[in-house]
Amino acid sequence: MSSPIATIERLADFRGETVTLRGWLHHKSGKGKLHFLVLRDGTGYCQCVVFKKTVGAELFDELGSLGQESSLTVTGLVKEDARAPGGYELQVTSATIVSPSEGFPITPKEHGQDFLLSRRHLWLRSKRQWAIHRVRDAVITSLRRFFDERGFVCFDAPMFTPNACEGTSTLFEVEYFGRSAFLTQSGQLYGEAGAMAFGKIYTLGPTFRAEKSKTRRHLTEFWMLEPEVAFADLDDVCELAEDMLTRVVSDVLERRRVELELLGRDLSKLEAIQKPFPRITYEEASKILVEHPDSDFTPGDDFGAPDETILSNAYDRPLMVTHYPVDVKAFYMKRDSADPTKALCVDVLGTEGVGELIGGSQREDDIDLLLERIDEHGLPREAFEWYLDLRRYGSVPHGGFGLGLERCVGWICGVQHIRECIPFPRTMVRMEP
Ligand code: 4AD
Ligand code: MG
């Protein structure tokens, strides 16, 4: 009778039973008549103990000569072992080699980033990447659940667009059957149409920016989650962002603790992410920066990465900065009636100096003011006719925000460079593999 097939993350269900695991050889050690094979199956890592006298000399020698990343199935007894990573080990009674691997290029020694990025398709098998992408998965699931539970409709925006959303300097232009199209910078404008149709929606998909920057927080292709809500003001937008981030962090702490520990993450920093988040205005933030010895900030400018780091380091929770000058923000943001030089907007800066995770605002809902903004920003009116219709036919106050998925994952994982937070990163200098 063949034994049941188990996965490493579910070994606890099979304590004391004989099971078969299917996976790849992650690491091998041992001495004399004993091998320790660390098998990975995508769900986790498990130490498999092989005694020569149990499996016989022939199989023992075959296993002993296997290279890293050889694929195999192993059958054995599931034994609790507090010292084993994951808490269980397998006492092997038999094994089958599926396909041997020789000279796997990514060994346990240190490799340079460029070497690893060129082998991204293989690098994804390493422990750190495994942990990061399991967190990414949990973040996406948590976000979808959060919005679903609150009655938001998942509403997908197109990738080919006829117009700019976030300024014209970072547009990727592509040839589109004899005319030009742009890869979307944000699903927001379409999300607004969705909010007028369904009340509350969110988009989640890839977005593109021709960013000529090589920073640790810029990709040319990244995923954005964008809720948009009818009958919402700036306060509602801030509250939604706060609820969403606390929920995501708590879900990941619950479902991906092993992965966070593997990444060496300080969990107490994540456990501190609770409501309410501090809120300050741009003016208040400017004062802090002007008085800070390490800042060369000029009032009126947008904050640079070092400014955001200084600001967020003062708090153990994400910081919400509201009311930026209209000049540094997008055309669609509504102006503050109390001070029309300021936008009804919010940026959420992550803790530990990671910088902007979220950008959002209340939207301009008055068609005449919106037309003024479009002209001021030098945008072509014709391309926005459909968007203006949303103000012509039953305009309502509304707002939303965009969360950069990779920045969120990097922040939760404590990973410095967001290129590790997307399976196949696209940056100014790299498109392969
Ligand atoms: O602040 P941004 O540009 O806002 C928008 O696009 C709005 N239309 C969103 C909305 O209100 N619906 O971008 C939103 C977030 C940023 O806060 C950041 O986390 C992320 O997207 N982001 C990037 N992430 C990686 N690489 C880049 N080049 C990014 N640019 C923005
Ligand atoms: Mg922004």
Coordinates of C-alpha atoms and ligand atoms in Angstrom, one line a residue:
M1 CA 0.0 0.0 0.0
S2 CA 1.4 3.4 -0.9
S3 CA 1.7 6.1 1.7
P4 CA -0.3 9.3 1.5
I5 CA 1.3 12.3 -0.2
A6 CA 1.9 15.1 2.3
T7 CA 3.1 18.7 2.1
I8 CA 5.7 20.0 4.5
E9 CA 3.5 22.8 5.9
R10 CA 0.9 20.1 6.9
L11 CA 3.2 17.6 8.4
A12 CA 1.7 18.1 11.9
D13 CA -1.5 16.3 10.6
F14 CA 0.6 13.2 9.9
R15 CA 2.6 12.9 13.1
G16 CA 3.6 9.2 13.6
E17 CA 2.5 8.2 10.1
T18 CA 4.4 7.3 7.1
V19 CA 4.0 9.8 4.2
T20 CA 5.6 10.7 0.9
L21 CA 7.0 14.2 0.3
R22 CA 7.7 15.5 -3.2
G23 CA 10.2 18.2 -3.8
W24 CA 13.8 19.3 -4.3
L25 CA 17.0 18.9 -2.5
H26 CA 17.8 22.2 -0.8
H27 CA 20.8 21.1 1.3
K28 CA 22.7 18.0 2.2
S29 CA 25.0 17.1 5.0
G30 CA 25.9 14.0 7.1
K31 CA 28.6 11.7 7.9
G32 CA 29.4 8.0 7.5
K33 CA 26.3 6.0 7.4
L34 CA 23.9 9.0 7.8
H35 CA 22.6 11.7 5.5
F36 CA 20.6 14.8 6.4
L37 CA 18.7 15.9 3.3
V38 CA 16.8 19.2 3.6
L39 CA 13.9 18.8 1.2
R40 CA 11.9 21.8 0.1
D41 CA 8.5 21.3 -1.5
G42 CA 7.4 25.0 -1.9
T43 CA 5.3 24.9 1.2
G44 CA 8.3 24.6 3.6
Y45 CA 11.6 22.9 4.4
C46 CA 12.0 19.5 6.1
Q47 CA 15.0 17.7 7.3
C48 CA 14.9 14.1 6.1
V49 CA 17.2 11.6 7.9
V50 CA 18.5 8.7 5.9
F51 CA 20.3 5.7 7.5
K52 CA 22.3 3.5 5.3
K53 CA 21.1 0.4 7.0
T54 CA 17.4 1.4 6.5
V55 CA 17.5 2.2 2.7
G56 CA 20.4 0.0 1.6
A57 CA 23.8 0.8 0.3
E58 CA 22.8 1.5 -3.3
L59 CA 20.1 4.1 -2.6
F60 CA 22.2 5.6 0.2
D61 CA 25.1 6.2 -2.2
E62 CA 22.8 7.6 -4.9
L63 CA 21.2 10.1 -2.4
G64 CA 24.7 11.0 -1.2
S65 CA 25.8 12.0 -4.6
L66 CA 22.7 14.1 -5.5
G67 CA 23.4 17.7 -6.3
Q68 CA 21.5 20.7 -4.9
E69 CA 18.0 21.1 -6.5
S70 CA 17.7 17.5 -7.7
S71 CA 14.1 16.6 -7.6
L72 CA 13.0 13.5 -5.6
T73 CA 10.3 11.9 -3.6
V74 CA 11.0 10.6 -0.1
T75 CA 8.9 8.3 2.0
G76 CA 9.3 8.0 5.7
L77 CA 8.0 8.4 9.2
V78 CA 6.9 11.8 10.4
K79 CA 8.6 12.5 13.8
E80 CA 8.2 15.5 16.0
D81 CA 11.5 17.1 16.7
A82 CA 11.6 20.4 18.5
R83 CA 15.1 21.2 17.1
A84 CA 14.0 20.7 13.5
P85 CA 13.0 23.8 11.6
G86 CA 9.2 23.5 11.3
G87 CA 9.1 21.1 14.2
Y88 CA 9.1 17.8 12.3
E89 CA 11.6 15.6 10.5
L90 CA 11.1 12.6 8.3
Q91 CA 12.8 9.3 9.0
V92 CA 13.3 8.0 5.5
T93 CA 12.5 4.5 4.5
S94 CA 12.6 4.9 0.8
A95 CA 13.2 7.5 -1.9
T96 CA 13.0 8.0 -5.7
I97 CA 15.1 10.4 -7.6
V98 CA 12.9 12.2 -10.2
S99 CA 15.6 14.2 -12.0
P100 CA 19.1 14.9 -10.9
S101 CA 20.6 18.5 -10.9
E102 CA 24.2 19.2 -11.3
G103 CA 26.0 22.5 -10.6
F104 CA 23.0 24.6 -9.5
P105 CA 24.5 28.1 -9.8
I106 CA 23.0 29.6 -6.5
T107 CA 24.9 27.9 -3.7
P108 CA 24.6 28.7 0.0
K109 CA 27.6 31.1 -0.3
E110 CA 27.1 34.9 -0.8
H111 CA 26.3 36.0 -4.3
G112 CA 26.2 39.5 -5.8
Q113 CA 22.8 41.1 -6.5
D114 CA 23.5 41.3 -10.2
F115 CA 24.4 37.6 -10.3
L116 CA 21.2 36.8 -8.5
L117 CA 19.0 39.0 -10.5
S118 CA 20.3 37.5 -13.8
R119 CA 19.2 34.1 -12.4
R120 CA 15.9 35.3 -10.9
H121 CA 14.1 32.3 -12.2
L122 CA 16.3 30.1 -10.0
W123 CA 16.9 32.6 -7.2
L124 CA 13.1 32.3 -6.4
R125 CA 13.9 28.9 -5.0
S126 CA 16.0 30.2 -2.2
K127 CA 14.7 30.5 1.4
R128 CA 14.6 34.3 1.6
Q129 CA 12.7 34.6 -1.7
W130 CA 10.4 31.9 -0.6
A131 CA 9.6 33.8 2.6
I132 CA 9.1 37.1 0.8
H133 CA 6.8 35.8 -1.8
R134 CA 4.7 33.8 0.7
V135 CA 4.2 37.1 2.5
R136 CA 3.3 38.8 -0.8
D137 CA 0.7 36.1 -1.3
A138 CA -0.8 36.6 2.2
V139 CA -0.8 40.4 1.7
I140 CA -2.9 40.1 -1.5
T141 CA -5.3 37.6 0.1
S142 CA -5.7 39.8 3.1
L143 CA -6.4 42.9 0.9
R144 CA -9.0 41.1 -1.1
R145 CA -10.7 39.7 2.0
F146 CA -10.7 43.1 3.7
F147 CA -12.3 44.8 0.7
D148 CA -14.7 42.0 0.0
E149 CA -15.9 41.9 3.6
R150 CA -16.6 45.7 3.4
G151 CA -18.7 45.3 0.3
F152 CA -16.2 46.6 -2.3
V153 CA -16.5 45.3 -5.8
C154 CA -13.3 44.1 -7.5
F155 CA -13.1 46.2 -10.6
D156 CA -10.3 45.8 -13.1
A157 CA -8.8 48.8 -15.0
P158 CA -7.3 48.5 -18.4
M159 CA -3.5 48.5 -19.0
F160 CA -3.6 50.3 -22.4
T161 CA -4.8 53.8 -21.9
P162 CA -5.2 56.9 -24.1
N163 CA -4.2 59.4 -21.4
A164 CA -1.9 60.1 -18.5
C165 CA -3.0 59.9 -14.9
E166 CA 0.1 60.7 -12.8
G167 CA 1.9 63.4 -14.9
T168 CA 3.4 63.0 -18.4
S169 CA 7.0 62.5 -17.4
T170 CA 6.8 58.8 -16.6
L171 CA 4.6 57.5 -19.4
F172 CA 5.5 54.4 -21.4
E173 CA 4.3 55.0 -24.9
V174 CA 3.5 52.0 -27.1
E175 CA 2.5 51.7 -30.7
Y176 CA -1.2 50.7 -30.9
F177 CA -2.4 49.9 -34.4
G178 CA -1.1 53.1 -36.0
R179 CA -1.8 55.4 -33.0
S180 CA -0.1 55.6 -29.7
A181 CA -1.3 54.3 -26.3
F182 CA 0.2 54.5 -22.9
L183 CA 0.7 51.8 -20.3
T184 CA -1.3 52.7 -17.3
Q185 CA 0.3 54.6 -14.5
S186 CA -2.7 54.0 -12.2
G187 CA -6.2 52.5 -12.5
Q188 CA -7.7 55.4 -10.6
L189 CA -9.5 57.3 -13.3
Y190 CA -11.3 54.1 -14.3
G191 CA -11.8 53.3 -10.7
E192 CA -13.7 56.5 -10.4
A193 CA -16.0 55.4 -13.1
G194 CA -16.4 52.1 -11.2
A195 CA -17.2 53.9 -7.9
M196 CA -20.0 55.8 -9.7
A197 CA -21.4 52.5 -11.0
F198 CA -20.9 50.3 -7.9
G199 CA -20.4 52.7 -5.0
K200 CA -17.2 51.1 -3.6
I201 CA -14.6 49.4 -5.8
Y202 CA -11.0 48.4 -5.8
T203 CA -8.6 47.7 -8.6
L204 CA -5.5 45.5 -8.2
G205 CA -3.2 45.1 -11.1
P206 CA 0.1 46.1 -12.7
T207 CA 0.9 49.7 -13.3
F208 CA 3.8 51.2 -15.2
R209 CA 6.1 54.2 -14.7
A210 CA 9.0 55.1 -16.9
E211 CA 10.9 56.1 -13.7
K212 CA 14.5 57.1 -14.6
S213 CA 15.5 56.5 -11.0
K214 CA 17.5 53.6 -9.6
T215 CA 16.4 53.8 -6.0
R216 CA 15.5 50.9 -3.8
R217 CA 11.8 51.9 -4.0
H218 CA 11.2 52.4 -7.7
L219 CA 10.2 49.8 -10.3
T220 CA 9.0 50.5 -13.8
E221 CA 6.3 47.8 -13.4
F222 CA 4.7 47.5 -10.0
W223 CA 1.3 46.4 -8.6
M224 CA -1.1 48.8 -7.2
L225 CA -4.2 48.3 -5.1
E226 CA -6.6 51.2 -5.5
P227 CA -9.9 51.5 -3.7
E228 CA -12.3 54.3 -4.8
V229 CA -15.4 55.3 -2.8
A230 CA -18.4 57.4 -3.7
F231 CA -19.7 59.8 -1.1
A232 CA -16.3 59.8 0.7
D233 CA -14.2 62.7 1.9
L234 CA -10.5 62.9 2.9
D235 CA -11.2 61.7 6.4
D236 CA -13.0 58.6 5.1
V237 CA -10.0 58.0 2.8
C238 CA -7.6 58.2 5.7
E239 CA -9.7 55.9 7.9
L240 CA -9.9 53.3 5.2
A241 CA -6.1 53.4 4.6
E242 CA -5.6 53.0 8.4
D243 CA -8.0 50.1 8.7
M244 CA -6.6 48.4 5.7
L245 CA -3.0 48.6 6.8
T246 CA -3.6 47.4 10.3
R247 CA -5.7 44.5 9.0
V248 CA -3.0 43.4 6.5
V249 CA -0.2 43.5 9.1
S250 CA -2.2 41.5 11.6
D251 CA -3.2 38.9 9.0
V252 CA 0.4 38.5 7.9
L253 CA 1.5 38.2 11.5
E254 CA -1.0 35.4 11.9
R255 CA -0.5 33.5 8.7
R256 CA 3.2 34.0 7.9
R257 CA 5.0 34.1 11.2
V258 CA 7.5 31.4 10.1
E259 CA 8.4 33.4 7.0
L260 CA 8.8 36.7 8.9
E261 CA 11.1 35.0 11.5
L262 CA 13.1 33.4 8.7
L263 CA 13.6 36.9 7.3
G264 CA 14.8 38.1 10.7
R265 CA 12.0 40.5 11.0
D266 CA 11.5 42.3 14.4
L267 CA 7.9 41.2 15.0
S268 CA 7.4 43.7 17.8
K269 CA 7.7 46.5 15.2
L270 CA 4.8 44.9 13.3
E271 CA 2.8 44.2 16.4
A272 CA 2.9 48.0 17.1
I273 CA 1.0 48.8 13.9
Q274 CA -2.3 49.7 15.6
K275 CA -4.9 52.4 15.1
P276 CA -4.9 55.3 15.3
F277 CA -2.1 56.4 13.0
P278 CA -0.7 59.9 13.7
R279 CA -1.9 62.6 11.2
I280 CA 0.0 65.8 10.5
T281 CA -0.4 68.3 7.7
Y282 CA 2.3 69.2 5.1
E283 CA 2.8 72.5 6.9
E284 CA 3.5 70.7 10.2
A285 CA 5.8 68.3 8.5
S286 CA 7.7 71.1 6.8
K287 CA 8.3 72.7 10.2
I288 CA 9.8 69.5 11.6
L289 CA 12.1 69.2 8.5
V290 CA 13.2 72.8 8.5
E291 CA 14.2 72.5 12.2
H292 CA 16.0 69.1 11.6
P293 CA 19.8 69.3 11.3
D294 CA 20.0 66.6 8.7
S295 CA 17.4 68.0 6.3
D296 CA 18.0 70.3 3.3
F297 CA 14.2 70.5 2.7
T298 CA 12.9 73.7 1.0
P299 CA 9.3 74.6 2.1
G300 CA 6.9 74.3 -0.8
D301 CA 8.7 71.3 -2.4
D302 CA 7.6 67.7 -2.4
F303 CA 9.3 65.6 0.2
G304 CA 12.3 63.6 -0.9
A305 CA 13.1 60.1 0.3
P306 CA 15.5 61.4 3.1
D307 CA 12.7 63.8 4.3
E308 CA 10.2 61.0 4.5
T309 CA 12.7 58.9 6.5
I310 CA 13.2 61.7 9.0
L311 CA 9.4 62.2 9.4
S312 CA 8.4 58.6 9.7
N313 CA 11.3 57.7 12.1
A314 CA 9.6 59.8 14.8
Y315 CA 6.7 57.4 15.1
D316 CA 6.2 53.6 15.7
R317 CA 3.1 53.7 13.4
P318 CA 2.6 54.7 9.8
L319 CA 2.4 58.5 9.5
M320 CA -0.3 60.2 7.5
V321 CA 0.7 63.5 6.0
T322 CA -2.2 65.5 4.6
H323 CA -2.8 68.8 2.7
Y324 CA 0.2 69.0 0.4
P325 CA 0.6 72.1 -1.9
V326 CA -1.5 71.6 -5.0
D327 CA 1.6 72.3 -7.2
V328 CA 3.4 69.0 -6.2
K329 CA 0.3 66.9 -6.6
A330 CA -1.9 65.5 -9.5
F331 CA -4.5 67.4 -11.4
Y332 CA -7.5 65.4 -10.1
M333 CA -7.1 66.2 -6.4
K334 CA -9.7 68.5 -4.8
R335 CA -8.5 71.7 -3.3
D336 CA -9.1 72.6 0.3
S337 CA -11.8 75.2 0.5
A338 CA -10.2 76.7 3.6
D339 CA -6.9 77.1 1.8
P340 CA -7.0 76.6 -2.0
T341 CA -3.2 76.3 -2.3
K342 CA -3.5 72.9 -0.5
A343 CA -4.9 69.6 -1.8
L344 CA -7.3 67.3 0.1
C345 CA -4.7 64.5 -0.1
V346 CA -2.9 62.1 2.1
D347 CA 0.4 60.2 1.8
V348 CA 1.0 57.4 4.2
L349 CA 4.6 56.9 5.2
G350 CA 5.6 53.5 6.5
T351 CA 7.5 53.0 9.8
E352 CA 11.3 52.5 10.0
G353 CA 12.1 55.0 7.3
V354 CA 10.6 53.1 4.4
G355 CA 8.8 56.1 3.0
E356 CA 5.6 56.4 1.0
L357 CA 3.4 53.4 0.9
I358 CA 0.1 55.0 -0.1
G359 CA -0.9 58.2 -2.0
G360 CA -4.5 59.2 -2.0
S361 CA -7.0 62.1 -2.1
Q362 CA -10.5 63.4 -2.3
R363 CA -11.2 64.0 -6.0
E364 CA -12.2 67.2 -7.7
D365 CA -15.9 66.7 -8.3
D366 CA -16.8 70.1 -9.9
I367 CA -16.5 70.0 -13.6
D368 CA -15.4 73.6 -14.1
L369 CA -12.6 73.3 -11.5
L370 CA -11.6 70.0 -13.0
L371 CA -11.4 71.6 -16.5
E372 CA -9.2 74.4 -15.0
R373 CA -6.8 71.7 -13.5
I374 CA -6.6 69.8 -16.8
D375 CA -5.6 73.0 -18.6
E376 CA -3.1 74.1 -15.9
H377 CA -1.4 70.7 -16.2
G378 CA -1.3 71.0 -20.0
L379 CA -3.3 67.8 -20.4
P380 CA -5.4 67.3 -23.6
R381 CA -9.1 67.9 -22.9
E382 CA -10.3 65.5 -25.5
A383 CA -8.6 62.6 -23.9
F384 CA -10.5 63.3 -20.7
E385 CA -14.0 63.7 -22.1
W386 CA -15.1 60.4 -20.7
Y387 CA -13.7 61.3 -17.3
L388 CA -15.5 64.6 -17.4
D389 CA -18.8 62.7 -18.0
L390 CA -18.4 61.4 -14.4
R391 CA -18.9 65.0 -13.3
R392 CA -21.6 65.8 -15.8
Y393 CA -23.9 63.0 -14.8
G394 CA -24.5 62.9 -11.1
S395 CA -21.2 64.0 -9.7
V396 CA -20.7 63.2 -6.0
P397 CA -17.8 63.8 -3.5
H398 CA -15.5 60.8 -3.7
G399 CA -12.0 59.7 -3.0
G400 CA -9.6 56.8 -2.8
F401 CA -5.9 55.9 -2.7
G402 CA -3.2 53.7 -4.2
L403 CA -1.1 51.3 -2.2
G404 CA 2.1 50.2 -3.8
L405 CA 2.1 46.4 -3.3
E406 CA 5.8 45.9 -3.5
R407 CA 6.5 48.7 -1.1
C408 CA 3.9 47.3 1.3
V409 CA 5.5 43.8 1.1
G410 CA 9.0 45.2 1.5
W411 CA 7.9 47.2 4.6
I412 CA 6.3 44.2 6.2
C413 CA 9.2 41.9 5.4
G414 CA 11.8 44.4 6.4
V415 CA 13.4 44.1 3.0
Q416 CA 15.3 47.1 1.8
H417 CA 15.0 46.9 -1.9
I418 CA 11.6 46.4 -3.4
R419 CA 12.9 44.5 -6.4
E420 CA 13.0 41.4 -4.2
C421 CA 9.2 41.8 -3.6
I422 CA 8.0 41.1 -7.1
P423 CA 8.7 37.8 -8.8
F424 CA 10.3 39.2 -11.9
P425 CA 11.4 42.9 -11.2
R426 CA 11.4 45.4 -14.0
T427 CA 13.7 48.4 -13.5
M428 CA 15.4 51.0 -15.7
V429 CA 18.4 48.8 -16.1
R430 CA 16.9 45.3 -16.1
M431 CA 14.2 43.4 -18.0
E432 CA 15.7 39.9 -18.0
P433 CA 14.8 37.2 -17.3
Ligands
4AD1 O1 1.3 58.2 -5.2 P1 0.9 57.6 -6.5 O2 1.6 58.1 -7.7 O3 -0.7 57.7 -6.6 C1 -1.4 57.3 -7.6 O4 -1.0 56.7 -8.6 C2 -2.9 57.6 -7.4 N1 -3.6 57.6 -8.7 C3 -3.4 56.5 -6.5 C4 -4.9 56.7 -6.2 O5 -5.2 57.7 -5.5 N2 -5.7 55.8 -6.6 O6 1.2 56.0 -6.4 C5 0.6 55.2 -5.4 C6 1.6 54.3 -4.7 C7 2.7 55.0 -4.0 O7 2.3 55.5 -2.7 C8 3.8 54.0 -4.0 O8 3.5 53.1 -2.9 C9 3.5 53.2 -5.3 O9 2.2 53.5 -5.7 N3 4.5 53.6 -6.3 C10 5.5 52.9 -6.7 N4 5.9 51.7 -6.3 C11 7.0 51.1 -7.0 N5 7.6 51.7 -8.0 C12 7.2 53.0 -8.4 N6 7.9 53.5 -9.4 C13 6.1 53.6 -7.8 N7 5.4 54.7 -8.0 C14 4.4 54.7 -7.1
MG2 MG 2.6 59.6 -4.4

